[in-house]
Coordinates of C-alpha atoms in Angstrom, one line a residue:
M1 CA -24.1 55.6 30.4
S2 CA -27.5 53.5 30.4
T3 CA -31.0 55.3 30.3
N4 CA -34.1 52.5 31.3
G5 CA -32.0 49.8 29.9
V6 CA -31.0 51.7 26.8
P7 CA -27.3 52.7 26.3
S8 CA -26.7 56.2 25.3
G9 CA -23.8 57.4 23.0
P10 CA -21.0 59.6 23.6
V11 CA -22.1 63.4 24.2
D12 CA -20.3 64.7 21.0
A13 CA -21.7 61.7 18.9
G14 CA -23.5 63.0 15.7
L15 CA -22.5 66.8 16.7
R16 CA -20.2 67.0 13.4
V17 CA -22.7 65.5 10.8
D18 CA -25.4 67.3 9.2
P19 CA -28.4 66.3 11.2
V20 CA -30.8 65.5 8.2
A21 CA -27.8 63.6 6.7
A22 CA -27.4 61.6 10.0
A23 CA -31.1 60.9 10.0
A24 CA -30.8 59.7 6.4
A25 CA -28.3 57.3 7.2
L26 CA -30.3 55.9 9.8
Q27 CA -33.2 55.1 7.3
P28 CA -31.9 51.6 6.4
L29 CA -32.1 50.6 10.0
L30 CA -35.7 52.5 10.7
R31 CA -37.1 50.4 7.6
E32 CA -35.5 47.1 8.9
H33 CA -37.2 47.4 12.5
A34 CA -40.3 49.2 11.7
A35 CA -42.8 46.3 11.3
R36 CA -41.3 45.0 14.8
G37 CA -41.7 48.1 16.6
D38 CA -45.4 48.1 15.3
S39 CA -46.1 44.8 16.7
D40 CA -44.2 45.1 19.7
R41 CA -46.0 48.6 20.3
A42 CA -42.7 49.9 21.2
V43 CA -39.8 51.4 19.1
P44 CA -36.7 48.7 19.3
A45 CA -33.9 49.5 21.5
E46 CA -31.4 49.6 19.0
V47 CA -33.4 52.0 17.2
V48 CA -33.6 54.4 20.0
R49 CA -29.7 53.6 20.3
A50 CA -28.9 54.4 17.1
L51 CA -31.2 57.9 17.3
S52 CA -29.1 58.5 20.4
D53 CA -25.8 57.9 18.9
A54 CA -26.5 60.3 16.2
G55 CA -27.5 63.1 18.3
I56 CA -31.1 63.2 17.3
F57 CA -32.5 63.6 21.0
R58 CA -30.1 66.4 21.3
L59 CA -30.8 68.5 18.4
L60 CA -32.9 71.1 20.5
T61 CA -30.7 70.7 23.7
P62 CA -28.5 73.7 24.3
K63 CA -24.8 73.8 23.3
R64 CA -23.8 74.6 26.8
Y65 CA -25.0 70.6 27.7
G66 CA -23.5 68.9 24.7
G67 CA -26.6 69.5 22.2
Q68 CA -26.7 70.7 18.9
E69 CA -29.1 73.7 19.7
A70 CA -30.6 73.7 16.1
D71 CA -34.0 75.0 15.2
L72 CA -37.7 74.1 14.3
G73 CA -36.9 73.7 10.6
T74 CA -34.1 71.6 11.6
L75 CA -36.2 69.4 13.8
T76 CA -38.8 69.1 11.0
G77 CA -36.4 68.2 8.3
V78 CA -35.0 65.2 10.4
S79 CA -38.2 64.0 11.5
E80 CA -39.7 64.0 7.8
V81 CA -36.7 62.0 6.6
L82 CA -37.1 59.7 9.4
G83 CA -40.8 59.7 9.2
A84 CA -40.1 58.1 5.4
A85 CA -38.5 55.2 7.0
D86 CA -40.9 54.8 10.2
G87 CA -43.4 57.1 11.3
S88 CA -43.1 55.8 15.1
A89 CA -39.7 56.2 15.3
A90 CA -39.7 59.6 13.7
W91 CA -42.5 60.9 16.4
V92 CA -40.3 59.7 19.5
A93 CA -37.5 61.4 18.2
M94 CA -39.4 64.6 17.4
I95 CA -41.4 64.4 21.0
I96 CA -38.1 63.9 22.9
S97 CA -36.5 66.4 21.0
V98 CA -39.1 69.0 21.6
T99 CA -39.9 68.4 24.5
N100 CA -36.1 68.3 25.6
W101 CA -36.6 72.1 23.9
L102 CA -39.6 72.7 26.7
A103 CA -37.3 72.1 29.6
C104 CA -34.9 74.4 28.6
L105 CA -37.9 77.1 29.2
F106 CA -37.8 76.2 32.8
P107 CA -35.5 78.0 35.2
D108 CA -32.1 77.1 35.1
Q109 CA -31.8 75.2 38.4
A110 CA -34.4 72.7 36.5
Q111 CA -32.3 72.9 33.4
E112 CA -29.2 72.0 35.4
E113 CA -31.0 69.0 37.2
V114 CA -32.3 67.8 33.9
F115 CA -29.2 68.1 31.6
G116 CA -26.3 68.8 33.9
A117 CA -25.6 65.4 34.9
D118 CA -27.2 64.0 31.8
P119 CA -26.4 65.5 28.6
D120 CA -28.4 62.7 26.8
A121 CA -31.4 63.0 29.2
R122 CA -34.8 62.3 27.1
V123 CA -37.9 64.3 28.2
T124 CA -41.3 62.9 27.6
G125 CA -44.4 65.1 28.2
V126 CA -48.4 65.8 28.2
A127 CA -49.4 69.5 28.0
A128 CA -53.2 68.3 29.1
P129 CA -53.7 69.2 32.4
T130 CA -54.9 65.7 33.8
G131 CA -53.1 66.5 37.1
V132 CA -54.0 68.4 40.3
G133 CA -51.0 70.2 42.2
E134 CA -51.4 71.4 45.9
R135 CA -49.3 74.0 47.6
V136 CA -46.9 72.7 50.0
P137 CA -44.0 74.4 51.6
G138 CA -41.4 75.2 48.8
G139 CA -43.4 73.7 45.6
W140 CA -46.5 71.6 45.0
R141 CA -47.6 67.9 45.5
V142 CA -48.5 66.6 42.4
T143 CA -51.1 63.7 41.7
G144 CA -52.5 62.7 38.2
R145 CA -52.7 60.5 35.1
W146 CA -51.0 61.6 31.8
S147 CA -51.9 59.5 28.6
Y148 CA -50.1 59.7 25.3
N149 CA -46.7 60.2 26.5
S150 CA -44.6 59.1 23.4
G151 CA -41.4 57.5 24.3
A152 CA -42.3 56.8 27.7
P153 CA -40.2 53.9 28.0
Y154 CA -37.2 55.5 27.3
A155 CA -38.0 58.6 29.1
T156 CA -35.5 60.2 31.9
W157 CA -38.0 63.1 32.8
A158 CA -41.6 63.9 32.1
A159 CA -43.2 67.5 31.7
V160 CA -46.6 67.1 32.2
G161 CA -49.8 69.2 32.7
A162 CA -51.3 70.0 36.0
L163 CA -53.8 72.5 37.4
L164 CA -52.5 74.3 40.5
K165 CA -54.8 74.9 43.5
D166 CA -54.3 77.4 46.0
E167 CA -54.7 77.2 49.9
N168 CA -58.7 77.5 49.6
G169 CA -58.9 74.8 46.6
A170 CA -59.3 77.1 44.0
V171 CA -57.2 77.0 40.7
A172 CA -54.4 79.4 40.7
D173 CA -52.6 78.2 37.7
Q174 CA -52.3 76.1 34.9
A175 CA -48.6 74.5 34.5
L176 CA -46.1 72.3 32.8
V177 CA -44.6 70.4 35.6
L178 CA -41.1 68.4 35.4
I179 CA -40.9 65.2 37.2
P180 CA -37.9 62.6 37.3
A181 CA -39.5 59.3 35.3
S182 CA -38.2 57.5 38.3
E183 CA -40.8 59.0 40.5
L184 CA -43.6 57.8 38.3
V185 CA -45.2 54.8 37.1
M186 CA -45.7 53.4 33.9
E187 CA -48.9 51.9 32.7
D188 CA -48.9 50.2 29.4
T189 CA -52.2 51.7 27.9
W190 CA -51.0 52.5 24.3
H191 CA -53.3 49.9 22.3
T192 CA -53.9 51.4 19.3
A193 CA -54.5 50.9 15.3
G194 CA -51.7 53.3 13.8
M195 CA -48.3 54.9 15.6
R196 CA -48.0 51.6 18.0
G197 CA -44.4 51.8 18.1
T198 CA -44.7 55.2 20.0
A199 CA -45.4 53.5 23.2
S200 CA -47.3 56.6 24.3
N201 CA -48.5 54.6 27.3
T202 CA -49.6 56.7 30.7
L203 CA -47.6 57.7 33.2
V204 CA -49.0 57.9 37.0
G205 CA -47.9 60.0 39.7
K206 CA -49.3 60.1 43.5
S207 CA -48.7 62.8 45.7
V208 CA -44.8 63.7 43.6
F209 CA -43.3 66.6 45.2
V210 CA -42.4 69.3 42.8
P211 CA -40.1 71.9 43.7
E212 CA -41.1 75.7 42.8
H213 CA -38.5 75.5 40.2
R214 CA -39.8 72.9 38.2
V215 CA -43.2 74.6 37.3
L216 CA -43.8 76.4 34.1
S217 CA -47.0 78.4 33.7
V218 CA -48.6 77.6 30.7
P219 CA -50.7 80.7 30.4
T220 CA -47.6 83.0 30.7
A221 CA -45.5 80.9 28.7
S222 CA -48.1 80.9 25.7
E223 CA -47.3 84.6 25.6
G224 CA -43.7 83.9 25.2
V225 CA -42.5 84.7 28.8
Y226 CA -40.2 82.1 29.9
P227 CA -38.5 82.2 33.5
R228 CA -35.1 81.0 32.4
T229 CA -32.2 83.3 32.5
N230 CA -32.0 85.3 29.0
R231 CA -28.7 84.1 27.3
E232 CA -27.9 84.6 23.6
E233 CA -29.4 81.4 22.7
A234 CA -32.3 82.5 20.5
L235 CA -33.7 79.1 20.2
Y236 CA -35.2 79.4 23.3
G237 CA -37.2 82.4 22.7
A238 CA -39.0 81.0 20.0
S239 CA -43.1 81.1 20.1
F240 CA -44.5 78.5 22.6
G241 CA -47.5 77.0 20.8
P242 CA -46.1 77.2 17.4
M243 CA -42.7 75.1 18.4
L244 CA -45.2 72.4 20.2
L245 CA -47.6 72.2 17.2
L246 CA -45.8 72.9 13.8
C247 CA -43.0 70.2 15.0
L248 CA -45.8 67.3 14.8
L249 CA -45.6 68.0 11.0
G250 CA -42.3 66.7 10.3
P251 CA -43.1 62.6 10.6
L252 CA -46.2 63.2 8.4
L253 CA -45.0 64.6 5.8
G254 CA -42.3 61.9 6.1
L255 CA -45.0 59.4 5.8
G256 CA -46.6 61.1 2.6
K257 CA -43.5 61.2 1.1
A258 CA -43.1 57.2 1.9
A259 CA -46.5 56.4 0.4
L260 CA -46.0 58.3 -2.7
D261 CA -42.4 56.9 -3.4
A262 CA -44.1 53.4 -2.8
V263 CA -47.2 53.8 -5.1
V264 CA -44.8 55.2 -7.8
Q265 CA -42.3 52.3 -7.5
A266 CA -45.0 49.9 -7.7
A267 CA -46.8 51.6 -10.6
A268 CA -44.1 51.2 -12.8
S269 CA -44.8 47.0 -13.1
K270 CA -48.2 46.7 -11.2
P271 CA -51.0 45.9 -13.7
L272 CA -54.3 47.9 -13.3
S273 CA -56.8 45.0 -12.8
F274 CA -59.5 44.9 -15.1
T275 CA -58.4 47.3 -17.8
V276 CA -56.3 47.2 -20.9
H277 CA -53.1 48.6 -19.0
G278 CA -50.4 46.1 -18.2
R279 CA -49.0 48.6 -15.5
Q280 CA -50.3 51.5 -13.5
A281 CA -48.3 53.9 -14.6
D282 CA -49.6 53.8 -18.3
S283 CA -53.2 54.8 -17.2
V284 CA -54.3 58.6 -17.4
G285 CA -56.2 57.8 -14.3
I286 CA -53.6 56.8 -12.1
Q287 CA -51.3 59.6 -13.8
L288 CA -53.9 62.0 -12.2
Q289 CA -54.2 60.4 -9.0
V290 CA -50.7 60.4 -8.4
A291 CA -49.9 63.9 -9.6
E292 CA -52.8 65.2 -7.2
A293 CA -51.4 63.4 -4.3
A294 CA -48.2 64.9 -5.1
M295 CA -49.4 68.5 -5.4
K296 CA -51.1 67.9 -1.7
I297 CA -47.9 67.0 -0.1
E298 CA -45.8 69.3 -1.5
T299 CA -48.6 71.9 -0.5
A300 CA -48.4 70.7 3.1
R301 CA -44.5 71.0 2.8
L302 CA -44.5 74.5 1.5
H303 CA -46.9 75.7 4.4
T304 CA -44.9 73.7 7.0
H305 CA -41.4 75.1 5.8
R306 CA -43.0 78.8 5.7
A307 CA -44.3 78.4 9.2
T308 CA -41.2 76.8 10.6
S309 CA -38.9 79.5 9.1
Q310 CA -41.6 82.0 10.5
V311 CA -40.9 80.6 13.9
D312 CA -37.2 80.3 13.7
Q313 CA -36.5 83.9 12.1
A314 CA -38.6 85.4 14.9
A315 CA -37.3 83.7 17.8
A316 CA -34.4 85.9 18.3
A317 CA -36.9 89.1 18.3
G318 CA -39.1 87.6 20.7
P319 CA -42.6 85.9 20.4
L320 CA -44.7 86.3 17.6
D321 CA -47.9 88.0 18.1
Y322 CA -51.2 86.5 18.5
P323 CA -52.5 87.0 15.1
A324 CA -49.3 85.6 13.5
R325 CA -49.8 82.5 16.0
A326 CA -53.3 82.0 15.2
H327 CA -52.1 81.6 11.4
L328 CA -49.5 79.4 12.2
R329 CA -52.3 77.2 14.2
A330 CA -54.5 77.1 11.2
Q331 CA -51.7 76.1 8.8
A332 CA -50.4 73.4 10.9
G333 CA -54.1 71.5 10.8
Y334 CA -54.5 72.3 7.3
A335 CA -51.2 70.9 6.2
A336 CA -51.9 67.5 8.3
R337 CA -55.2 67.3 6.3
Q338 CA -53.4 67.8 2.9
I339 CA -51.2 64.7 3.7
L340 CA -54.0 62.4 4.6
E341 CA -55.8 63.3 1.5
A342 CA -52.8 62.7 -0.3
I343 CA -52.3 59.4 1.1
G344 CA -56.0 58.5 0.8
I345 CA -55.5 59.3 -3.0
L346 CA -52.6 57.2 -3.3
L347 CA -54.0 54.2 -1.5
D348 CA -57.2 54.6 -4.1
A349 CA -54.6 54.4 -6.9
H350 CA -52.6 51.7 -5.4
G351 CA -55.5 49.2 -4.9
A352 CA -56.6 46.7 -2.4
S353 CA -53.4 45.3 -2.1
A354 CA -52.4 48.5 -0.1
F355 CA -53.8 46.8 3.1
A356 CA -52.0 43.5 2.9
E357 CA -49.8 43.0 6.2
T358 CA -46.8 42.4 4.2
T359 CA -46.6 46.3 2.6
P360 CA -45.8 49.0 4.6
L361 CA -48.4 51.0 3.0
Q362 CA -51.0 49.9 5.4
R363 CA -48.7 50.9 8.3
I364 CA -48.3 54.1 6.8
W365 CA -51.8 54.8 6.4
R366 CA -52.5 53.4 10.1
D367 CA -49.7 55.8 11.4
A368 CA -50.5 59.0 9.4
N369 CA -54.3 58.7 10.4
T370 CA -53.3 58.0 13.8
A371 CA -50.9 60.7 14.1
A372 CA -53.1 63.8 12.2
R373 CA -55.5 63.5 15.1
H374 CA -53.3 64.7 17.7
A375 CA -55.1 67.7 19.6
G376 CA -52.8 70.2 18.1
L377 CA -53.6 69.3 14.5
I378 CA -57.5 69.4 14.6
P379 CA -58.1 71.3 11.5
A380 CA -61.5 72.9 12.8
V381 CA -60.0 73.9 15.8
G382 CA -57.0 75.9 13.8
L383 CA -59.5 77.3 11.6
E384 CA -61.6 78.7 14.1
V385 CA -58.7 79.9 16.0
Y386 CA -57.8 81.9 13.1
G387 CA -61.1 82.7 11.6
K388 CA -62.0 84.7 15.1
T389 CA -58.7 86.6 14.5
L390 CA -59.5 87.3 10.9
L391 CA -62.9 88.4 12.1
G392 CA -61.9 90.4 15.1
V393 CA -63.9 88.1 17.1
N394 CA -61.6 88.5 20.8
E395 CA -62.3 85.0 21.9
R396 CA -59.6 82.7 22.9
V397 CA -60.4 79.1 22.5
S398 CA -56.7 77.3 23.5
L399 CA -53.8 78.2 25.1
M400 CA -51.9 76.1 22.5
V401 CA -51.7 78.9 19.8

């Protein structure tokens, strides 16, 4: 079938292949088209088609709908491999995969509407409550503008945030609502320095009817209470905030690895100007910088893998408690900062040529610095959340924990 002009592969495509191996097989294609995606401000259609055919978008979709029903660790590994080739493509793949997971927290009727007729459904989303819902019989009338919908041109559904108001106009709840992409208008607003290929444009809805079964309370979900029917599907018992935040680190880890590989490869032949060194690799200064950057990337990876393993292992038993989730929120921001610092060191080592338009290093730098500024990865917020917990300060500053 065709989804917004991008043909989808057969439901079972890629499912018999290890997901990380399938992602690695896509790296040459992603590298080939990365510059075009950057200049066109959208991941090329052939890349989206290849991601779909490889089953990447269905990593976290239930097996009962033809998905892989993998876990957060697998998604992180896949998006890291993709990110080493193209940060934007990895980000789109990760966002659609995890928002498909999010759609499976809704009541069963909503899941059936999204995936029942289209196992290759692609859900994008914005958690910020920049919409308003007014109560009507059977549901809500929702109006809003939702920015930064990564992969919006290729989405079939959107999960977007809204403040739900009661009959008196008072805010009754903060929710995510599922809306078919066909009922929303996309505005081309994603004009950025980095992650340009994600096409994270603005979706606009005006008085869109959302039935009650397509509404998910965010405060309730943040505590691990979901309105879906309980099944033997451990993945959908995973903690809400950690799933939606830790997944962001995969593409960043890939970008860090790509920067390290590029600088190491160049150092074997690139001279260190104004020194006696005919190649950078012979300089103790360069050796120290490369080693420090590699350790920072390794630190980020260790934090990420420890955190994702904790989320995956706890999923079957139910949601993690708040102190554990606060620690994970801090780890996410800390890991992102380590990657940015590593890339900065690597570009210092490589030199001014890193910023030539002909080298991928400048795109890696732009992409990483844009992605790491995602609201869910702000280090100061994560450290505040964790610090309050350590000090016994009973004040919650974010629902995304």
